Amino acid sequence: MTEKILVIGEARDGELRNVSFEAIAAAKKINADGEIVGVICGNEDLKSQAQEMIYYGVDRVVTIQHDNLETYTSEGYGQALLTVINEESPDGIVMGHTSAGKDLSPKLATKLETGLISDAVALESDGDKVQFTRPIYSGKAFEKKIITSGLTFVTIRPNNIPALERDESRSGDISSKDVDVTDIRTVIKDVIRKASEGVDLSEANVIVAGGRGVKSADGFKPLYELAEVLGGAVGASRGACDADYCDYSLQIGQTGKVVTPDLYIAVGISGAIQHLAGMSNSKVIVAINKDAESNIFNVADYGIVGDLFEVIPLLIEEIKKIKQ
Amino acid sequence: MNIYVLLKKTFDTEEKIAVSGGKIEDDGAEFIINPYDEYAVEEAINQRDAHGGEVTVVTIGDEDSEKQLRTALAMGADKAVLINTEDDLEDGDQFTTAKILEAYFEDKEADLILAGNVAIDEASGQVGPRLAEYLGIPYVTTITDLKIDGENATIEKDVEGDVEIIETSLPLLVTCQQGLNEPRYPSLPGIMKAKKKPLEELEIDDLDLEEEDVEPKTKTIEIFLPPEKEAGKVLEGEVSDQVKELVSLLKNEKKVL
């Protein structure tokens, strides 16, 4: 029985990412009656982030503040979190399957001599055993997994397990923990920011993605406009990135980001299997492409065969009308 | 430099996936080197050519895995090791794999271990970091550049599109991301040479491991295909009417606007 579950929160630009709130909901699903403890690391005051975790459902939060925890490193965060994990000795750990989550969770699992289920998109609990569902073979199949020994340790894919309603009436204890973070062998010298400001692609509810059919960097402008009207983010296929129409930070697919928005609008994207691996689980898929034979139409709920430069401006107008 | 590559064979990316008897049907499927592991092989060869040393490719698999090892040898790796678990292990998970590799690497004094950042079949991305942790060496995942100068390494790491410049030292484990290099195709002379390069075959017994030492900690209880998606609706008529219909469908039918 998982009586106590640790949820490791992750911040980006000083704010907790949505996936951290989704992780809290996942922990509740593992055991609704268990104690859920949030943990967050950083180099600045973490009180407001801790408070947010409580509003989203954790019972209490442990914060770890240290100068060496400014940016995520597996060694720094690993040391800090292991101290808390050893002290709390939880029965389960949940965190986001993000760049940091993917990097850190195997390290923690090894230190804790435990199994780890990566990239879960759903889970069901009968009060005793928990079954996790995760995509395999690039989303062409799924597997259900259980933990047979050790902790219930899981990373969850963003945008799949809905967060609980934020509730400011929830309260809980926030404590800070002093830890030693030393002997860092991998030092981050610099971070070159390429990911665009604004809506985080992996957490966006609406994504407008362009492919080679967009033809140029300029051709992406209407896509940005459409994304803005929809309150979404812009993504791209590898083809568009390779052709320099946009930065690789926008790439969606097996290599780039894996996304699960409510609405995915694929514009001028042919639908190579590597691209589908990154988006085929989107709830609703719209394809706009000149070529009626494009593979993307096989996964799309709705398709428009036509010139994107004609379709997109009309679409923007039409959406503006209903948004008024 | 003592360079090692962790390699896994995977289904060809284009393969259709079918499930039979609760397992992924692999009869007649084409297998390839996991595409991310190809970056690792290529990088290992380049680093060896620049700094000297030897590249050993290691896989855990069955007798069919020899094919992928020979491909890596044909690309330019020097030696290959197949840890054949076909007769000993029913199933395993990432813990199992990492534990076997730990035993293999125990006496190897590797300077650099390269792996793919993820395998395209099970896609957990756990084995690299787990192994580094067992060996007590630093690791950096999803790298897109690697420069080695003596004992020091300067790395570019892809972090959801941002790039981190990282300094660290050998011995080191890295996992490779697209963009690191362009893997070469094996040349004909390369393929000929590969046939004569050493390929060592081990079983877990040779690594002083018992089955219970590597018993998995997770278990797959079901494999299923996603529900067949209903054929999408390709809209018809004037473009402006199609757009109107689309917006109405998204708003009223799917309720995503």
Short mmCIF file of N, CA and C in Angstrom, two decimals, chain A residues 12 17 71-72 74 97-99 103-104 106-107 109-111 113-118 131 133-134 136-149 185-195 230 238 247 249 251 254-255 257 262-263 273-274 284-286 297 299-305 310-311 314-315 318-319 322, chain B residues 11-17 24 36 39 93-95 99 120-126 129-130 133-134 136-141 157-169 177-178 182 216-226 229-235 239-240 242-244 246-247 249-251 253-254 256-257:
data_model
loop_
_atom_site.label_atom_id
_atom_site.label_comp_id
_atom_site.label_asym_id
_atom_site.label_seq_id
_atom_site.Cartn_x
_atom_site.Cartn_y
_atom_site.Cartn_z
N ARG A 12 9.79 26.36 -13.94
CA ARG A 12 10.40 26.93 -15.13
C ARG A 12 10.20 28.43 -15.02
N ARG A 17 5.64 24.09 -13.27
CA ARG A 17 5.06 23.66 -14.55
C ARG A 17 3.77 22.91 -14.28
N THR A 71 20.06 25.86 -11.48
CA THR A 71 19.63 25.13 -12.67
C THR A 71 19.68 23.64 -12.34
N TYR A 72 18.80 22.90 -12.97
CA TYR A 72 18.79 21.46 -12.74
C TYR A 72 20.09 20.82 -13.18
N SER A 74 21.71 16.67 -12.61
CA SER A 74 21.34 15.39 -11.99
C SER A 74 22.04 15.24 -10.65
N HIS A 97 7.47 13.65 -16.76
CA HIS A 97 8.40 13.08 -17.73
C HIS A 97 8.88 14.21 -18.63
N THR A 98 9.66 15.10 -18.04
CA THR A 98 10.21 16.26 -18.74
C THR A 98 11.69 15.98 -18.95
N SER A 99 12.40 16.94 -19.55
CA SER A 99 13.83 16.76 -19.75
C SER A 99 14.52 16.42 -18.41
N ASP A 103 15.96 12.66 -17.00
CA ASP A 103 17.37 12.61 -16.66
C ASP A 103 17.57 12.14 -15.22
N LEU A 104 16.71 12.60 -14.34
CA LEU A 104 16.91 12.38 -12.90
C LEU A 104 16.32 11.07 -12.39
N PRO A 106 15.93 7.93 -13.43
CA PRO A 106 16.69 6.66 -13.41
C PRO A 106 17.80 6.68 -12.37
N LYS A 107 18.36 7.87 -12.15
CA LYS A 107 19.42 7.98 -11.14
C LYS A 107 18.84 7.70 -9.74
N ALA A 109 16.09 6.11 -9.04
CA ALA A 109 15.62 4.72 -8.98
C ALA A 109 16.78 3.77 -8.69
N THR A 110 17.93 4.05 -9.28
CA THR A 110 19.09 3.19 -9.07
C THR A 110 19.60 3.31 -7.64
N LYS A 111 19.71 4.55 -7.17
CA LYS A 111 20.13 4.78 -5.78
C LYS A 111 19.18 4.08 -4.81
N GLU A 113 17.43 1.48 -5.48
CA GLU A 113 17.29 0.06 -5.85
C GLU A 113 15.85 -0.29 -6.16
N THR A 114 15.22 0.50 -7.00
CA THR A 114 13.81 0.29 -7.25
C THR A 114 13.50 0.33 -8.74
N GLY A 115 12.31 -0.11 -9.09
CA GLY A 115 11.86 -0.04 -10.46
C GLY A 115 11.39 1.38 -10.77
N LEU A 116 11.12 1.62 -12.02
CA LEU A 116 10.67 2.94 -12.44
C LEU A 116 9.82 2.77 -13.69
N ILE A 117 8.65 3.38 -13.69
CA ILE A 117 7.82 3.36 -14.89
C ILE A 117 7.86 4.75 -15.50
N SER A 118 8.43 4.83 -16.69
CA SER A 118 8.65 6.12 -17.33
C SER A 118 7.52 6.46 -18.28
N GLN A 131 -1.94 0.07 -11.93
CA GLN A 131 -1.54 -0.24 -13.30
C GLN A 131 -1.26 1.06 -14.04
N THR A 133 -0.35 2.89 -17.69
CA THR A 133 -0.36 2.73 -19.14
C THR A 133 0.68 3.66 -19.74
N ARG A 134 1.48 3.12 -20.65
CA ARG A 134 2.49 3.96 -21.30
C ARG A 134 2.61 3.58 -22.77
N ILE A 136 4.34 2.63 -26.24
CA ILE A 136 5.57 1.99 -26.71
C ILE A 136 5.56 2.01 -28.24
N TYR A 137 6.69 1.68 -28.83
CA TYR A 137 6.82 1.70 -30.29
C TYR A 137 6.26 3.00 -30.87
N SER A 138 6.77 4.10 -30.35
CA SER A 138 6.41 5.43 -30.85
C SER A 138 4.91 5.68 -30.84
N GLY A 139 4.22 5.13 -29.87
CA GLY A 139 2.78 5.38 -29.76
C GLY A 139 1.95 4.45 -30.65
N LYS A 140 2.62 3.51 -31.34
CA LYS A 140 1.87 2.56 -32.18
C LYS A 140 1.23 1.47 -31.34
N ALA A 141 1.67 1.35 -30.07
CA ALA A 141 1.07 0.39 -29.14
C ALA A 141 1.19 0.96 -27.73
N PHE A 142 0.48 0.31 -26.81
CA PHE A 142 0.56 0.71 -25.41
C PHE A 142 0.82 -0.52 -24.55
N GLU A 143 1.45 -0.30 -23.39
CA GLU A 143 1.57 -1.40 -22.45
C GLU A 143 1.06 -0.96 -21.10
N LYS A 144 0.54 -1.95 -20.35
CA LYS A 144 0.16 -1.71 -18.97
C LYS A 144 1.21 -2.35 -18.10
N LYS A 145 1.73 -1.59 -17.16
CA LYS A 145 2.79 -2.11 -16.30
C LYS A 145 2.42 -1.98 -14.83
N ILE A 146 2.94 -2.91 -14.05
CA ILE A 146 2.81 -2.80 -12.61
C ILE A 146 4.20 -2.86 -11.98
N ILE A 147 4.29 -2.38 -10.77
CA ILE A 147 5.52 -2.46 -10.00
C ILE A 147 5.46 -3.78 -9.23
N THR A 148 6.51 -4.58 -9.32
CA THR A 148 6.49 -5.86 -8.62
C THR A 148 7.33 -5.83 -7.34
N SER A 149 8.28 -4.90 -7.27
CA SER A 149 9.02 -4.76 -6.01
C SER A 149 9.59 -3.36 -5.91
N ARG A 185 30.13 17.25 -10.51
CA ARG A 185 31.13 16.97 -11.55
C ARG A 185 30.71 17.46 -12.91
N THR A 186 29.39 17.69 -13.10
CA THR A 186 28.93 18.22 -14.38
C THR A 186 28.47 19.65 -14.15
N VAL A 187 29.23 20.59 -14.69
CA VAL A 187 28.97 22.00 -14.42
C VAL A 187 28.35 22.67 -15.64
N ILE A 188 27.23 23.34 -15.44
CA ILE A 188 26.61 24.06 -16.55
C ILE A 188 27.28 25.41 -16.68
N LYS A 189 27.95 25.63 -17.81
CA LYS A 189 28.68 26.87 -18.02
C LYS A 189 27.78 27.94 -18.61
N ASP A 190 26.82 27.51 -19.39
CA ASP A 190 26.00 28.49 -20.09
C ASP A 190 24.72 27.81 -20.57
N VAL A 191 23.67 28.59 -20.70
CA VAL A 191 22.45 28.06 -21.28
C VAL A 191 22.05 28.97 -22.44
N ILE A 192 21.96 28.39 -23.62
CA ILE A 192 21.54 29.18 -24.78
C ILE A 192 20.04 28.98 -24.95
N ARG A 193 19.29 30.05 -24.70
CA ARG A 193 17.84 29.96 -24.75
C ARG A 193 17.36 29.99 -26.19
N LYS A 194 16.66 28.96 -26.58
CA LYS A 194 16.11 28.94 -27.93
C LYS A 194 14.61 28.76 -27.89
N ALA A 195 14.16 28.02 -26.88
CA ALA A 195 12.72 27.77 -26.76
C ALA A 195 12.01 29.12 -26.66
N LEU A 230 -5.87 31.39 -31.01
CA LEU A 230 -6.34 30.21 -30.29
C LEU A 230 -5.74 30.09 -28.89
N ARG A 238 10.11 17.97 -38.32
CA ARG A 238 11.56 17.99 -38.51
C ARG A 238 11.93 18.62 -39.85
N ASP A 247 13.25 27.23 -35.51
CA ASP A 247 14.27 26.62 -34.67
C ASP A 247 13.90 25.19 -34.26
N SER A 249 13.93 23.99 -31.50
CA SER A 249 13.20 23.95 -30.22
C SER A 249 11.70 23.76 -30.45
N GLN A 251 10.53 21.61 -32.70
CA GLN A 251 10.31 20.32 -33.36
C GLN A 251 9.45 19.37 -32.54
N GLN A 254 9.39 12.17 -32.74
CA GLN A 254 10.17 11.24 -31.95
C GLN A 254 11.39 11.90 -31.32
N THR A 255 12.08 12.73 -32.09
CA THR A 255 13.28 13.38 -31.58
C THR A 255 12.97 14.63 -30.80
N LYS A 257 9.74 17.23 -29.32
CA LYS A 257 8.83 17.12 -28.19
C LYS A 257 7.69 16.17 -28.51
N ASP A 262 -5.23 19.35 -26.74
CA ASP A 262 -6.63 19.08 -27.07
C ASP A 262 -6.84 19.23 -28.58
N LEU A 263 -6.16 20.19 -29.15
CA LEU A 263 -6.32 20.46 -30.58
C LEU A 263 -4.96 20.62 -31.24
N ILE A 273 6.14 8.93 -39.99
CA ILE A 273 5.92 8.17 -38.76
C ILE A 273 6.62 8.84 -37.57
N GLN A 274 7.80 9.41 -37.81
CA GLN A 274 8.54 10.06 -36.72
C GLN A 274 7.79 11.28 -36.19
N VAL A 284 -7.80 16.04 -30.64
CA VAL A 284 -8.41 16.31 -31.95
C VAL A 284 -7.31 16.78 -32.91
N ILE A 285 -7.27 16.16 -34.08
CA ILE A 285 -6.23 16.52 -35.05
C ILE A 285 -6.89 17.07 -36.33
N VAL A 286 -6.42 18.24 -36.74
CA VAL A 286 -6.87 18.82 -38.00
C VAL A 286 -5.68 18.87 -38.94
N PHE A 297 -3.52 12.77 -43.24
CA PHE A 297 -4.98 12.65 -43.29
C PHE A 297 -5.46 11.34 -42.66
N VAL A 299 -4.48 10.17 -39.81
CA VAL A 299 -4.65 10.30 -38.36
C VAL A 299 -5.53 11.50 -38.00
N ALA A 300 -5.89 12.29 -39.01
CA ALA A 300 -6.64 13.52 -38.73
C ALA A 300 -8.12 13.22 -38.51
N ASP A 301 -8.73 13.98 -37.61
CA ASP A 301 -10.19 13.91 -37.44
C ASP A 301 -10.87 14.70 -38.55
N TYR A 302 -10.27 15.83 -38.89
CA TYR A 302 -10.81 16.67 -39.96
C TYR A 302 -9.69 17.08 -40.90
N GLY A 303 -9.98 17.06 -42.17
CA GLY A 303 -8.97 17.47 -43.12
C GLY A 303 -9.49 18.51 -44.10
N ILE A 304 -8.63 19.42 -44.43
CA ILE A 304 -8.95 20.34 -45.53
C ILE A 304 -7.84 20.19 -46.56
N VAL A 305 -8.24 19.80 -47.76
CA VAL A 305 -7.27 19.69 -48.84
C VAL A 305 -7.24 21.04 -49.54
N GLU A 310 -4.23 30.13 -48.26
CA GLU A 310 -5.60 30.58 -48.47
C GLU A 310 -6.46 30.19 -47.25
N VAL A 311 -6.22 28.98 -46.75
CA VAL A 311 -7.07 28.44 -45.67
C VAL A 311 -6.82 29.14 -44.33
N LEU A 314 -8.47 32.58 -43.63
CA LEU A 314 -9.92 32.39 -43.47
C LEU A 314 -10.23 31.81 -42.09
N LEU A 315 -9.39 30.86 -41.70
CA LEU A 315 -9.59 30.20 -40.40
C LEU A 315 -9.42 31.20 -39.26
N GLU A 318 -12.52 33.33 -39.07
CA GLU A 318 -13.67 32.58 -38.58
C GLU A 318 -13.57 32.36 -37.07
N ILE A 319 -12.36 32.08 -36.60
CA ILE A 319 -12.19 31.85 -35.16
C ILE A 319 -12.35 33.15 -34.39
N ILE A 322 -16.00 33.72 -33.65
CA ILE A 322 -16.64 32.99 -32.54
C ILE A 322 -16.02 33.35 -31.20
N PHE B 11 12.82 -2.65 -33.67
CA PHE B 11 12.03 -2.75 -34.90
C PHE B 11 12.40 -1.61 -35.83
N ASP B 12 12.40 -1.88 -37.09
CA ASP B 12 12.53 -0.80 -38.06
C ASP B 12 11.40 0.20 -37.83
N THR B 13 11.76 1.48 -37.92
CA THR B 13 10.80 2.55 -37.63
C THR B 13 9.50 2.41 -38.42
N GLU B 14 9.63 1.91 -39.64
CA GLU B 14 8.46 1.86 -40.51
C GLU B 14 7.58 0.63 -40.29
N GLU B 15 8.05 -0.30 -39.44
CA GLU B 15 7.29 -1.53 -39.25
C GLU B 15 5.90 -1.26 -38.69
N LYS B 16 4.93 -2.01 -39.21
CA LYS B 16 3.60 -1.99 -38.61
C LYS B 16 3.65 -2.84 -37.34
N ILE B 17 2.90 -2.45 -36.36
CA ILE B 17 2.92 -3.18 -35.09
C ILE B 17 1.64 -3.99 -34.94
N ILE B 24 4.08 -8.22 -28.66
CA ILE B 24 4.27 -7.60 -29.97
C ILE B 24 4.74 -8.69 -30.93
N TYR B 36 18.94 6.05 -32.29
CA TYR B 36 19.74 6.90 -31.40
C TYR B 36 21.07 6.25 -31.04
N TYR B 39 23.77 7.13 -33.58
CA TYR B 39 24.54 8.35 -33.29
C TYR B 39 25.68 8.04 -32.34
N ASP B 93 13.53 -5.84 -17.09
CA ASP B 93 13.17 -4.43 -17.29
C ASP B 93 14.47 -3.62 -17.29
N GLN B 94 14.35 -2.31 -17.15
CA GLN B 94 15.54 -1.47 -17.25
C GLN B 94 16.50 -1.74 -16.10
N PHE B 95 15.95 -2.13 -14.96
CA PHE B 95 16.80 -2.51 -13.84
C PHE B 95 17.66 -3.71 -14.24
N LYS B 99 21.69 -3.70 -14.52
CA LYS B 99 22.41 -4.58 -13.58
C LYS B 99 23.38 -5.50 -14.33
N ILE B 120 13.67 3.32 -29.49
CA ILE B 120 12.38 3.69 -30.05
C ILE B 120 11.30 2.65 -29.78
N ASP B 121 11.66 1.51 -29.17
CA ASP B 121 10.61 0.54 -28.84
C ASP B 121 10.01 0.81 -27.46
N GLU B 122 10.80 0.58 -26.41
CA GLU B 122 10.23 0.76 -25.08
C GLU B 122 10.36 2.18 -24.55
N ALA B 123 11.28 2.93 -25.12
CA ALA B 123 11.35 4.37 -24.91
C ALA B 123 11.34 4.83 -23.46
N SER B 124 12.10 4.14 -22.62
CA SER B 124 12.13 4.61 -21.23
C SER B 124 13.33 5.53 -20.97
N GLY B 125 14.40 5.35 -21.72
CA GLY B 125 15.58 6.20 -21.53
C GLY B 125 16.25 6.02 -20.17
N GLN B 126 16.07 4.87 -19.56
CA GLN B 126 16.59 4.70 -18.20
C GLN B 126 17.99 4.10 -18.12
N PRO B 129 21.54 6.42 -17.71
CA PRO B 129 21.73 6.99 -16.38
C PRO B 129 21.85 5.95 -15.27
N ARG B 130 21.06 4.89 -15.37
CA ARG B 130 21.15 3.85 -14.34
C ARG B 130 22.56 3.25 -14.30
N GLU B 133 25.14 5.57 -12.79
CA GLU B 133 24.97 5.60 -11.35
C GLU B 133 25.62 4.37 -10.70
N TYR B 134 25.42 3.21 -11.30
CA TYR B 134 26.07 2.00 -10.78
C TYR B 134 27.59 2.12 -10.81
N GLY B 136 29.26 4.85 -10.79
CA GLY B 136 29.73 6.01 -10.04
C GLY B 136 30.40 7.07 -10.90
N ILE B 137 30.00 7.14 -12.18
CA ILE B 137 30.59 8.15 -13.07
C ILE B 137 29.52 9.16 -13.47
N PRO B 138 29.93 10.39 -13.82
CA PRO B 138 28.93 11.38 -14.25
C PRO B 138 28.29 11.00 -15.58
N TYR B 139 27.10 11.51 -15.80
CA TYR B 139 26.44 11.27 -17.09
C TYR B 139 25.78 12.55 -17.58
N VAL B 140 25.66 12.67 -18.88
CA VAL B 140 24.92 13.77 -19.49
C VAL B 140 24.03 13.15 -20.56
N THR B 141 22.73 13.43 -20.50
CA THR B 141 21.81 12.84 -21.48
C THR B 141 21.52 13.82 -22.61
N LYS B 157 24.12 20.08 -24.55
CA LYS B 157 23.00 19.21 -24.20
C LYS B 157 21.69 19.86 -24.61
N ASP B 158 20.84 19.10 -25.27
CA ASP B 158 19.52 19.60 -25.67
C ASP B 158 18.58 19.48 -24.48
N VAL B 159 18.03 20.62 -24.06
CA VAL B 159 17.08 20.62 -22.95
C VAL B 159 15.77 21.22 -23.47
N GLU B 160 14.91 20.39 -24.00
CA GLU B 160 13.63 20.83 -24.55
C GLU B 160 13.82 22.02 -25.49
N GLY B 161 14.84 21.95 -26.31
CA GLY B 161 15.04 22.99 -27.31
C GLY B 161 16.12 23.99 -26.92
N ASP B 162 16.31 24.25 -25.62
CA ASP B 162 17.42 25.10 -25.19
C ASP B 162 18.70 24.27 -25.23
N VAL B 163 19.84 24.98 -25.24
CA VAL B 163 21.11 24.26 -25.26
C VAL B 163 21.91 24.60 -24.01
N GLU B 164 22.29 23.60 -23.26
CA GLU B 164 23.17 23.81 -22.11
C GLU B 164 24.59 23.46 -22.50
N ILE B 165 25.53 24.33 -22.11
CA ILE B 165 26.95 24.03 -22.32
C ILE B 165 27.47 23.48 -20.99
N ILE B 166 27.94 22.24 -21.04
CA ILE B 166 28.31 21.57 -19.80
C ILE B 166 29.78 21.17 -19.83
N GLU B 167 30.47 21.40 -18.72
CA GLU B 167 31.85 20.92 -18.60
C GLU B 167 31.89 19.81 -17.58
N THR B 168 32.57 18.75 -17.96
CA THR B 168 32.70 17.63 -17.04
C THR B 168 33.99 16.89 -17.37
N SER B 169 34.19 15.73 -16.75
CA SER B 169 35.46 15.03 -16.97
C SER B 169 35.22 13.54 -17.17
N GLN B 177 21.60 12.46 -28.80
CA GLN B 177 20.39 13.02 -29.36
C GLN B 177 20.63 13.32 -30.84
N GLN B 178 19.57 13.35 -31.60
CA GLN B 178 19.66 13.73 -33.00
C GLN B 178 20.35 15.09 -33.10
N GLU B 182 26.00 12.79 -38.24
CA GLU B 182 25.27 12.05 -39.26
C GLU B 182 25.87 10.66 -39.36
N PRO B 216 13.47 -8.49 -12.60
CA PRO B 216 12.89 -7.17 -12.85
C PRO B 216 12.03 -6.68 -11.69
N LYS B 217 11.88 -5.37 -11.60
CA LYS B 217 11.10 -4.77 -10.54
C LYS B 217 9.77 -4.23 -11.05
N THR B 218 9.59 -4.36 -12.37
CA THR B 218 8.30 -3.97 -12.95
C THR B 218 7.89 -5.08 -13.90
N LYS B 219 6.62 -5.11 -14.23
CA LYS B 219 6.14 -6.19 -15.09
C LYS B 219 5.10 -5.65 -16.06
N THR B 220 5.22 -6.07 -17.31
CA THR B 220 4.20 -5.72 -18.29
C THR B 220 3.08 -6.74 -18.20
N ILE B 221 1.86 -6.26 -17.97
CA ILE B 221 0.76 -7.22 -17.83
C ILE B 221 -0.16 -7.23 -19.04
N GLU B 222 0.00 -6.22 -19.88
CA GLU B 222 -0.86 -6.19 -21.06
C GLU B 222 -0.23 -5.32 -22.12
N ILE B 223 -0.36 -5.74 -23.37
CA ILE B 223 0.07 -4.90 -24.48
C ILE B 223 -1.12 -4.77 -25.42
N PHE B 224 -1.42 -3.58 -25.83
CA PHE B 224 -2.58 -3.42 -26.71
C PHE B 224 -2.34 -2.32 -27.73
N LEU B 225 -3.10 -2.39 -28.79
CA LEU B 225 -2.99 -1.37 -29.83
C LEU B 225 -3.98 -0.26 -29.52
N PRO B 226 -3.66 0.96 -29.89
CA PRO B 226 -4.62 2.04 -29.65
C PRO B 226 -5.89 1.76 -30.45
N LYS B 229 -8.57 4.46 -35.10
CA LYS B 229 -9.20 5.77 -35.21
C LYS B 229 -10.21 5.75 -36.33
N GLU B 230 -11.38 6.28 -36.07
CA GLU B 230 -12.37 6.36 -37.14
C GLU B 230 -11.80 7.21 -38.27
N ALA B 231 -12.12 6.81 -39.46
CA ALA B 231 -11.60 7.56 -40.61
C ALA B 231 -11.95 9.03 -40.45
N GLY B 232 -10.98 9.87 -40.67
CA GLY B 232 -11.22 11.29 -40.52
C GLY B 232 -12.16 11.80 -41.60
N LYS B 233 -12.64 12.98 -41.38
CA LYS B 233 -13.57 13.56 -42.32
C LYS B 233 -12.83 14.62 -43.14
N VAL B 234 -12.74 14.37 -44.43
CA VAL B 234 -12.14 15.38 -45.29
C VAL B 234 -13.27 16.28 -45.79
N LEU B 235 -13.16 17.54 -45.47
CA LEU B 235 -14.25 18.47 -45.77
C LEU B 235 -14.30 18.78 -47.26
N VAL B 239 -13.64 26.61 -50.27
CA VAL B 239 -12.71 26.70 -49.15
C VAL B 239 -13.34 27.46 -47.97
N SER B 240 -14.01 28.55 -48.25
CA SER B 240 -14.57 29.34 -47.15
C SER B 240 -15.65 28.55 -46.41
N GLN B 242 -15.65 25.24 -46.18
CA GLN B 242 -14.92 24.20 -45.44
C GLN B 242 -14.43 24.76 -44.11
N VAL B 243 -13.89 25.97 -44.17
CA VAL B 243 -13.36 26.60 -42.96
C VAL B 243 -14.49 26.83 -41.95
N LYS B 244 -15.62 27.31 -42.44
CA LYS B 244 -16.77 27.53 -41.55
C LYS B 244 -17.21 26.22 -40.90
N LEU B 246 -15.41 23.55 -40.47
CA LEU B 246 -14.37 23.09 -39.54
C LEU B 246 -14.52 23.78 -38.18
N VAL B 247 -14.66 25.08 -38.20
CA VAL B 247 -14.77 25.82 -36.95
C VAL B 247 -16.01 25.38 -36.18
N LEU B 249 -17.48 22.43 -36.36
CA LEU B 249 -17.23 21.08 -35.84
C LEU B 249 -16.34 21.12 -34.59
N LEU B 250 -15.29 21.95 -34.65
CA LEU B 250 -14.37 22.03 -33.52
C LEU B 250 -15.06 22.61 -32.30
N LYS B 251 -15.97 23.56 -32.57
CA LYS B 251 -16.65 24.23 -31.46
C LYS B 251 -17.77 23.36 -30.89
N GLU B 253 -19.00 20.07 -32.03
CA GLU B 253 -18.87 18.62 -31.98
C GLU B 253 -17.80 18.21 -30.98
N LYS B 254 -16.60 18.77 -31.15
CA LYS B 254 -15.46 18.35 -30.33
C LYS B 254 -15.26 19.25 -29.11
N VAL B 256 -13.52 21.93 -28.59
CA VAL B 256 -12.14 22.31 -28.29
C VAL B 256 -11.86 23.79 -28.56
N LEU B 257 -12.87 24.52 -28.96
CA LEU B 257 -12.66 25.97 -29.17
C LEU B 257 -13.40 26.77 -28.11
#
